[in-house]
Short mmCIF file of C-alpha atoms in Angstrom, two decimals:
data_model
loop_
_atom_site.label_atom_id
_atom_site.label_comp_id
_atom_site.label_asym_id
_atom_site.label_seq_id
_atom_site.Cartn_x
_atom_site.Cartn_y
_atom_site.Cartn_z
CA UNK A 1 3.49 -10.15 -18.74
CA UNK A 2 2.88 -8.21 -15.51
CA UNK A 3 5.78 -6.81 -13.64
CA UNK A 4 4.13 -7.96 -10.49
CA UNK A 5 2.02 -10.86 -10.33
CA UNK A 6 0.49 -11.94 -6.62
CA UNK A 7 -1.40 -15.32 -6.43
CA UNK A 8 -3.57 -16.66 -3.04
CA UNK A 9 -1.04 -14.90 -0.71
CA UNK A 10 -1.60 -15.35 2.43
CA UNK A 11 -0.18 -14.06 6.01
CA UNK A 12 -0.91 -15.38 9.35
CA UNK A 13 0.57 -13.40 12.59
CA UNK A 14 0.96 -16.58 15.08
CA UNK A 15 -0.22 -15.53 18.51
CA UNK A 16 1.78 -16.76 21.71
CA UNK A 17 0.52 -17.08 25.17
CA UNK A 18 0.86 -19.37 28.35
CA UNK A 19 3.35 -20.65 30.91
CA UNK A 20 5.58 -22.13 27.78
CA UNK A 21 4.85 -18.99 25.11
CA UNK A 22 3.29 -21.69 22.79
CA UNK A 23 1.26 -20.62 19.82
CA UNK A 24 -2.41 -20.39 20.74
CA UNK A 25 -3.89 -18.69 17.69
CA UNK A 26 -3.20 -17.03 14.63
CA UNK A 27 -3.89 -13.59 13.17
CA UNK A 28 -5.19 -13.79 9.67
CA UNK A 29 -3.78 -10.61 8.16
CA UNK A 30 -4.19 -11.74 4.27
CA UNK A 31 -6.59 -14.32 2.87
CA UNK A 32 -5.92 -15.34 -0.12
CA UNK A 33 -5.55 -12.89 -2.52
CA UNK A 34 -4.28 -12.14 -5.89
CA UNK A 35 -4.59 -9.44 -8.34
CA UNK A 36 -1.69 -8.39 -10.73
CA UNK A 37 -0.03 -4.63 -11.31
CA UNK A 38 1.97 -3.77 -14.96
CA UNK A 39 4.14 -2.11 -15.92
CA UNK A 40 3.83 1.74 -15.42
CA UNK A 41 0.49 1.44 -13.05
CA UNK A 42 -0.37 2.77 -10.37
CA UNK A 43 -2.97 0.40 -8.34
CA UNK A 44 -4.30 1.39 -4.87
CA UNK A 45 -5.17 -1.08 -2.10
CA UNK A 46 -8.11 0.65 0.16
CA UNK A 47 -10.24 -0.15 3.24
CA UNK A 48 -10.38 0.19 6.88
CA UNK A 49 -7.80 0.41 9.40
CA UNK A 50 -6.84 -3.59 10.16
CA UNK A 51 -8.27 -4.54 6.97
CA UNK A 52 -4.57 -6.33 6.24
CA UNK A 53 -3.38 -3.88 3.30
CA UNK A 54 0.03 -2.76 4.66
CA UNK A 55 0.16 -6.03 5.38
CA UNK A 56 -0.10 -7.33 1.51
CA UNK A 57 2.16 -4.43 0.90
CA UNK A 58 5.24 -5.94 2.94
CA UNK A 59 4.71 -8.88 1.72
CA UNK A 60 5.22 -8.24 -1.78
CA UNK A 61 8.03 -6.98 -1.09
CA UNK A 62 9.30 -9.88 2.00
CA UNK A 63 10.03 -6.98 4.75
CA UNK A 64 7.10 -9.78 5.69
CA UNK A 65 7.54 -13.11 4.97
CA UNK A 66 4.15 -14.63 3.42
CA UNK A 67 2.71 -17.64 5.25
CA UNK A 68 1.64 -19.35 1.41
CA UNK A 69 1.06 -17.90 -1.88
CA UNK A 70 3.10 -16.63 -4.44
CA UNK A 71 4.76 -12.77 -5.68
CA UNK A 72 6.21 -13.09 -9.02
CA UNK A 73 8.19 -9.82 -9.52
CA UNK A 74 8.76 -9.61 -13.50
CA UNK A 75 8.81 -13.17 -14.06
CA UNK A 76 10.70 -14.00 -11.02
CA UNK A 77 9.07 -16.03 -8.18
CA UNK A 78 10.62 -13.65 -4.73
CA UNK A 79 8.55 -15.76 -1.99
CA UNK A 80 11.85 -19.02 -2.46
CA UNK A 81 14.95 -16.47 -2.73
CA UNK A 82 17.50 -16.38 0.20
CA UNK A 83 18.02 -12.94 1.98
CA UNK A 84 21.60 -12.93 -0.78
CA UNK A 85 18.72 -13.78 -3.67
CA UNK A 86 16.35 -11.09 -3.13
CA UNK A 87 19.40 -8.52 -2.99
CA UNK A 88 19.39 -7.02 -6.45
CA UNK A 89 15.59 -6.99 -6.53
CA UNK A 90 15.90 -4.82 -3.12
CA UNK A 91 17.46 -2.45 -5.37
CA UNK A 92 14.67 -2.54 -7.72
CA UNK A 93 11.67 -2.72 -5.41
CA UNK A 94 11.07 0.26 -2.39
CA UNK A 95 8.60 1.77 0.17
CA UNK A 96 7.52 4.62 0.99
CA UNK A 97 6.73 4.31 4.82
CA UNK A 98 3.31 5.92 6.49
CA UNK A 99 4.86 7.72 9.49
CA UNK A 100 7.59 10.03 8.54
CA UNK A 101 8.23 10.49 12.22
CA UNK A 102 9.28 6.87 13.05
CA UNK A 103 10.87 6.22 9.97
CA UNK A 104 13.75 8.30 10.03
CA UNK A 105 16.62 7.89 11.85
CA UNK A 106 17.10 10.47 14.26
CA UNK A 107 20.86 9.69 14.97
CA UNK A 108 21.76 10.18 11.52
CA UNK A 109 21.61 13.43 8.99
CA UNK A 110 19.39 13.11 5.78
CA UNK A 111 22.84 12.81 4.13
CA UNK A 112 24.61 10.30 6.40
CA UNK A 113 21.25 8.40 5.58
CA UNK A 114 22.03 8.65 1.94
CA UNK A 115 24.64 7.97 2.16
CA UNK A 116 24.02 4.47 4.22
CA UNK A 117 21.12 2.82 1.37
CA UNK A 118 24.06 4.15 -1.11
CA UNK A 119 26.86 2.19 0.37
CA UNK A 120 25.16 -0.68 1.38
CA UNK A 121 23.94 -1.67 -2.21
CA UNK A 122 26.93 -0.45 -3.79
CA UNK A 123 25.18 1.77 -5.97
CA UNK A 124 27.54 4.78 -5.50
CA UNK A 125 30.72 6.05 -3.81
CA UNK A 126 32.92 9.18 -3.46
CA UNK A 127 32.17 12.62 -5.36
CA UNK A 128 29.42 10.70 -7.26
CA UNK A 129 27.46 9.61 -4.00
CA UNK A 130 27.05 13.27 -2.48
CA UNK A 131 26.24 14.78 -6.15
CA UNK A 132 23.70 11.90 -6.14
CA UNK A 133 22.52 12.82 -2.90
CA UNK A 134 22.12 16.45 -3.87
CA UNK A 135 19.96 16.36 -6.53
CA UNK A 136 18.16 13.50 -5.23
CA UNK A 137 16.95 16.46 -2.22
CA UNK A 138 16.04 19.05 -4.85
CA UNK A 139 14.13 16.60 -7.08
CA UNK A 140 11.64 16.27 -4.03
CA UNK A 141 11.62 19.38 -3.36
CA UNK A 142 13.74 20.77 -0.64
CA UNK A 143 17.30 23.00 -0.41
CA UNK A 144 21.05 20.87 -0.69
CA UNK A 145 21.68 22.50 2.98
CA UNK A 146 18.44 20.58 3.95
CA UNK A 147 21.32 17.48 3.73
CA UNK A 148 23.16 18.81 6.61
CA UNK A 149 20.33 18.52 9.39
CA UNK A 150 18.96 15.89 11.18
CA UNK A 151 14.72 14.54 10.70
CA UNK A 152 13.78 16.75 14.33
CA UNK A 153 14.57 19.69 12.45
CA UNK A 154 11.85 19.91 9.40
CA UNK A 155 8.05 19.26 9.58
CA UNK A 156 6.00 16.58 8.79
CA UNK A 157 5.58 17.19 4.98
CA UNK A 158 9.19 17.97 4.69
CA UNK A 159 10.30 14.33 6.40
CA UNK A 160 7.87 12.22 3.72
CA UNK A 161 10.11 14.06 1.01
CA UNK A 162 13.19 12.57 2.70
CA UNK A 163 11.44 9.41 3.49
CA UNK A 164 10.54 9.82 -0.53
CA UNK A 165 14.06 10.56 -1.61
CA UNK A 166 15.26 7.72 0.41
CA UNK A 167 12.84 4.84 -1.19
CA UNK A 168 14.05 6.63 -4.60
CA UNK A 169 18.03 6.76 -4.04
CA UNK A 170 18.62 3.51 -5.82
CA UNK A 171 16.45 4.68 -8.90
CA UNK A 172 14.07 1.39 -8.32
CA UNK A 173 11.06 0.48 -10.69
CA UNK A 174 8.66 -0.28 -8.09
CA UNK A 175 7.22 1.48 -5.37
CA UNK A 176 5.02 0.56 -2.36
CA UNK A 177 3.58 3.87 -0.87
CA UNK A 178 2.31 2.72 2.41
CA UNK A 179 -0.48 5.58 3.46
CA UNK A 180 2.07 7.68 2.37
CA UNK A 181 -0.05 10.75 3.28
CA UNK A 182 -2.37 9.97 5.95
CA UNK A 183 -0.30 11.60 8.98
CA UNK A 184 0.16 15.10 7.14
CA UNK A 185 -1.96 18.03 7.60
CA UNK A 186 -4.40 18.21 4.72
CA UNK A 187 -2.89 20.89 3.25
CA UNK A 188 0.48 19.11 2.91
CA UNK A 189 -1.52 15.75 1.35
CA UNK A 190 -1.77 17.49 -1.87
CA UNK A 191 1.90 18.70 -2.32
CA UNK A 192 3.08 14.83 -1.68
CA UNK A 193 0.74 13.73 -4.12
CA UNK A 194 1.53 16.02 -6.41
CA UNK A 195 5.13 15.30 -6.22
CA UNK A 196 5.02 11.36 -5.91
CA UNK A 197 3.20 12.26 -9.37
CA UNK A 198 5.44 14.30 -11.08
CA UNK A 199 8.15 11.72 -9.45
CA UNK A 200 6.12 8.64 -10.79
CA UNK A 201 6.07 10.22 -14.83
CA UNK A 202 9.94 11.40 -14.06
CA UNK A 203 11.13 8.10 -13.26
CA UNK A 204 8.73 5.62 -14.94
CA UNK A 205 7.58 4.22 -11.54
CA UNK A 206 5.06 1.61 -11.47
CA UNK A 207 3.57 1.74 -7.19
CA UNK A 208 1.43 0.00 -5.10
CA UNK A 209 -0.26 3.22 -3.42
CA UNK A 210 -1.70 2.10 0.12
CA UNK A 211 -4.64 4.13 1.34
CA UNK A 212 -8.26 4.22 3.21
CA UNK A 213 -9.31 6.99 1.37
CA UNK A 214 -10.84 6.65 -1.81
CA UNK A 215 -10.79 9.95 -2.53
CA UNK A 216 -7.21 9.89 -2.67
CA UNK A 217 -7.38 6.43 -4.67
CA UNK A 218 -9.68 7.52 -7.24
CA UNK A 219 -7.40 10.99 -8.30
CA UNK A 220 -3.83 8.89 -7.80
CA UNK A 221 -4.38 5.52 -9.12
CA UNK A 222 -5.39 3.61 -12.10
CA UNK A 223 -7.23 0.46 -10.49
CA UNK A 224 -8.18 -0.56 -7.09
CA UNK A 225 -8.39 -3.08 -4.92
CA UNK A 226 -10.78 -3.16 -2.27
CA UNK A 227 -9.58 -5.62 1.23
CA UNK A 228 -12.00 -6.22 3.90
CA UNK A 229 -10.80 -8.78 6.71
CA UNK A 230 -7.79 -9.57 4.52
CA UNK A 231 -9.91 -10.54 1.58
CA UNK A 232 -10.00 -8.99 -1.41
CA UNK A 233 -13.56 -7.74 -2.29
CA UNK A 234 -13.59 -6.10 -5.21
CA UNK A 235 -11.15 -4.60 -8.10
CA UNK A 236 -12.44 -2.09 -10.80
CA UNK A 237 -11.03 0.60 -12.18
CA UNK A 238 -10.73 4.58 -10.90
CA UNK A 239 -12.35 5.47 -14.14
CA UNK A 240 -15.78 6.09 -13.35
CA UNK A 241 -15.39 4.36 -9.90
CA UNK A 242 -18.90 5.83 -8.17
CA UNK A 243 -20.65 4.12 -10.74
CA UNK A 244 -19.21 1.15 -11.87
CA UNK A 245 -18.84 0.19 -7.61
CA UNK A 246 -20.78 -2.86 -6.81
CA UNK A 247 -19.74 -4.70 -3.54
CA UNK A 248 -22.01 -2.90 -0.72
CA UNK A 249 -18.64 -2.42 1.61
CA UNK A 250 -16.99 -0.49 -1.44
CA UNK A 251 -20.37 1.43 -2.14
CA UNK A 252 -20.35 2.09 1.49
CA UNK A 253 -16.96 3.66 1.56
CA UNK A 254 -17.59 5.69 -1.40
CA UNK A 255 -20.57 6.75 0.59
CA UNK A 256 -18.56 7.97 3.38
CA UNK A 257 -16.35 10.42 1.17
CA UNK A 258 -17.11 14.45 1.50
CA UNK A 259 -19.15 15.98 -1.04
CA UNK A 260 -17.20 18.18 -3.02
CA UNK A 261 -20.89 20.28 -3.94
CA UNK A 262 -21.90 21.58 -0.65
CA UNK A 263 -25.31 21.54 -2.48
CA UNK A 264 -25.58 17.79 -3.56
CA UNK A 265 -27.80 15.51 -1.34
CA UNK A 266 -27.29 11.69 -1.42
CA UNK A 267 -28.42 9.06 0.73
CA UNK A 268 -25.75 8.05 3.48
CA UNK A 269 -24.91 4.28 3.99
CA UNK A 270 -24.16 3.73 7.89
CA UNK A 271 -22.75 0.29 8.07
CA UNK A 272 -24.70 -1.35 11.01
CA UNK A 273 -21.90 -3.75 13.36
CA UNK A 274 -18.49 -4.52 13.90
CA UNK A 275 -15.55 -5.67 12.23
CA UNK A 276 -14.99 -9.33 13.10
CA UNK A 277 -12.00 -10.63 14.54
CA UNK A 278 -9.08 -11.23 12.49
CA UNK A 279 -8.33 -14.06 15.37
CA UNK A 280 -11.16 -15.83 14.79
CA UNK A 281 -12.94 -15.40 11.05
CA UNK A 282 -16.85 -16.26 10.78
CA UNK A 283 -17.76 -18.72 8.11
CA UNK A 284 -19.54 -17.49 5.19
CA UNK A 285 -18.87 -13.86 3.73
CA UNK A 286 -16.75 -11.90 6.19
CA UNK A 287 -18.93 -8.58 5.53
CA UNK A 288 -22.34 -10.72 6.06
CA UNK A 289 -22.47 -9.08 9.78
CA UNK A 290 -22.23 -5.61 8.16
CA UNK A 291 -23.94 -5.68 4.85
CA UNK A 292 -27.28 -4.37 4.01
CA UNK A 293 -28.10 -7.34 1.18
CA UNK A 294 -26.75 -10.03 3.72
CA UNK A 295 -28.87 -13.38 2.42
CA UNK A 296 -28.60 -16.40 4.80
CA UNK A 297 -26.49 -17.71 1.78
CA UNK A 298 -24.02 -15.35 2.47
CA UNK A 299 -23.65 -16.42 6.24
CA UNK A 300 -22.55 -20.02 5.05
CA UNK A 301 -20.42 -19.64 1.78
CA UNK A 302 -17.47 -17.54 0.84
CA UNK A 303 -18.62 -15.79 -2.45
CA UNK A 304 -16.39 -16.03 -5.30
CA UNK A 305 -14.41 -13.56 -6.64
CA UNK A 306 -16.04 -12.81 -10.31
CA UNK A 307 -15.14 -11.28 -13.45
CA UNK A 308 -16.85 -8.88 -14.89
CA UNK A 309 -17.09 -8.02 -18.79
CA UNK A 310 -15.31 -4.98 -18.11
CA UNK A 311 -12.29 -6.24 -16.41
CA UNK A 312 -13.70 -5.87 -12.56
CA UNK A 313 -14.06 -8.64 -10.19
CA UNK A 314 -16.57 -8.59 -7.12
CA UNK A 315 -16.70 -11.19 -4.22
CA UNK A 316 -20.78 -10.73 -3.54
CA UNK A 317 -23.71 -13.02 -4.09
CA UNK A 318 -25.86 -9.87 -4.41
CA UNK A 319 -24.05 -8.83 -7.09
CA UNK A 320 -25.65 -10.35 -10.30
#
């Protein structure tokens, strides 16, 4: 059984407006989707900015409630538990937030913070709670005085270990790592990764990893799942991911990665259009207005989401 199973969740973001603030419209964040993670993976959720993945995220996790659907978390259905319910899966289930800036609270010291996710969950007290604290600051990476300061004093790489010590202080089993690296310098993106790695075999962690870059994806994670418009387009596996790719947006995003060969030549994909509205979804495929192999079939059906004989599944009537 999969520790995480996620079946046709879906979130809607009501929009208000008027003299009486009634609800006019509704954002639709996540369509639909499932796909499943077990124990020990690692699977990555990529696409554009808006395309509803930190959405899915939180909602596996209820910092956002789901609007339908269900999240099984190791047999347990989360989406029905009261706020005193989902308590002791808190404790098991974390996230790693995308801005280490914002994050953070800039009132407190990294050990005050500790020190509050410690006491709140009961998870440790007295001597035990600062030892804990200490050696959860070396494990990612950084000195015991760095406990004693406050998040204005260390640089952006240096808050995501904090932010990373904090999602790992009550030694959970599951981790959602929302972008987790996209507002460091490039030269700090590798020494996350490389820790969140060394943290994931350490611990046994099994994560959701968040990203729009499939570079990233394709070196971190085991599978992926591709969103577009809050649907779920395609899921494969990293292994062999530029060739096994089928849905054009996927294709197209793999297109857009640098070349590691200076040398190399390939043809670049330009998607032609914009993004629809998440307000107001067109019928039909939502990447019709975008994709090179639109057919007029595509403009009035929602594709599918298909197995493949290796495991994958593509929404595209291209696709054969």
């Amino acid at each position: 059984m999969a520790l995480l199973e996620v079946r046709d969740l879906v979130k809607h973001f009501p929009v208000r407006g008027g003299l009486m603030n009634r609800v006019v419209g509704r954002v639709h964040a996540v369509n639909g989707v499932s796909f499943s993670v077990e124990r020990g993976e690692t699977v990555g959720i990529v696409g554009e900015s808006g395309c509803g993945k930190s959405t899915l995220g939180k909602c596996v996790i209820r910092l956002h409630e789901p609007t339908s659907g269900s999240v099984r978390y190791d047999g347990q259905e989360l989406a029905s538990l009261s706020h005193g319910e989902m308590m002791p899966f808190r404790r098991r289930m974390q996230i790693i937030f995308q801005d280490p800036y914002s994050s953070l609270n800039p009132r407190l010291t990294v050990r005050a913070m500790l020190r509050e996710v410690l006491a709140f969950h009961g998870a440790a007290k007295g001597p035990a709670m600062d030892q804990h604290i200490d050696e959860l600051i070396q494990k990612v990476g950084l000195r015991v005085e760095a406990a004693e300061k406050f998040p204005h004093e260390f640089s952006g790489g240096q808050r995501q270990r904090i932010g990373i010590a904090r999602a790992l202080a009550l030694e959970p089993e599951f981790l959602v790592a929302d972008e987790p690296v996209s507002a460091l310098d490039v030269s700090i993106q590798a020494q996350v990764l490389n820790l969140l790695m060394d943290l994931r075999e350490e611990f046994g962690l099994t994560l959701l990893f968040v990203s729009h870059d499939l570079k990233v994806i394709e070196h971190f994670c085991d599978r992926v799942v591709v969103m577009y418009l809050g649907y779920l387009v395609e899921e494969l596996s990293c292994e062999g991911l530029h060739e096994r790719a089928q849905h054009p947006y996927t294709r197209a995003l793999l297109g857009a990665n640098p070349i590691n060969d200076p040398d190399e030549r390939r043809e670049l994909v330009v998607l032609q259009g914009d993004v629809p509205s998440p307000y107001d979804l067109p019928k039909g495929c939502p990447f019709a207005g975008r994709c090179p192999l639109v057919m007029d079939r595509c403009r009035a059906e929602m594709p599918p989401l298909e197995d493949g004989p290796d495991g994958s599944r593509v929404a595209c009537f291209a696709v054969e």
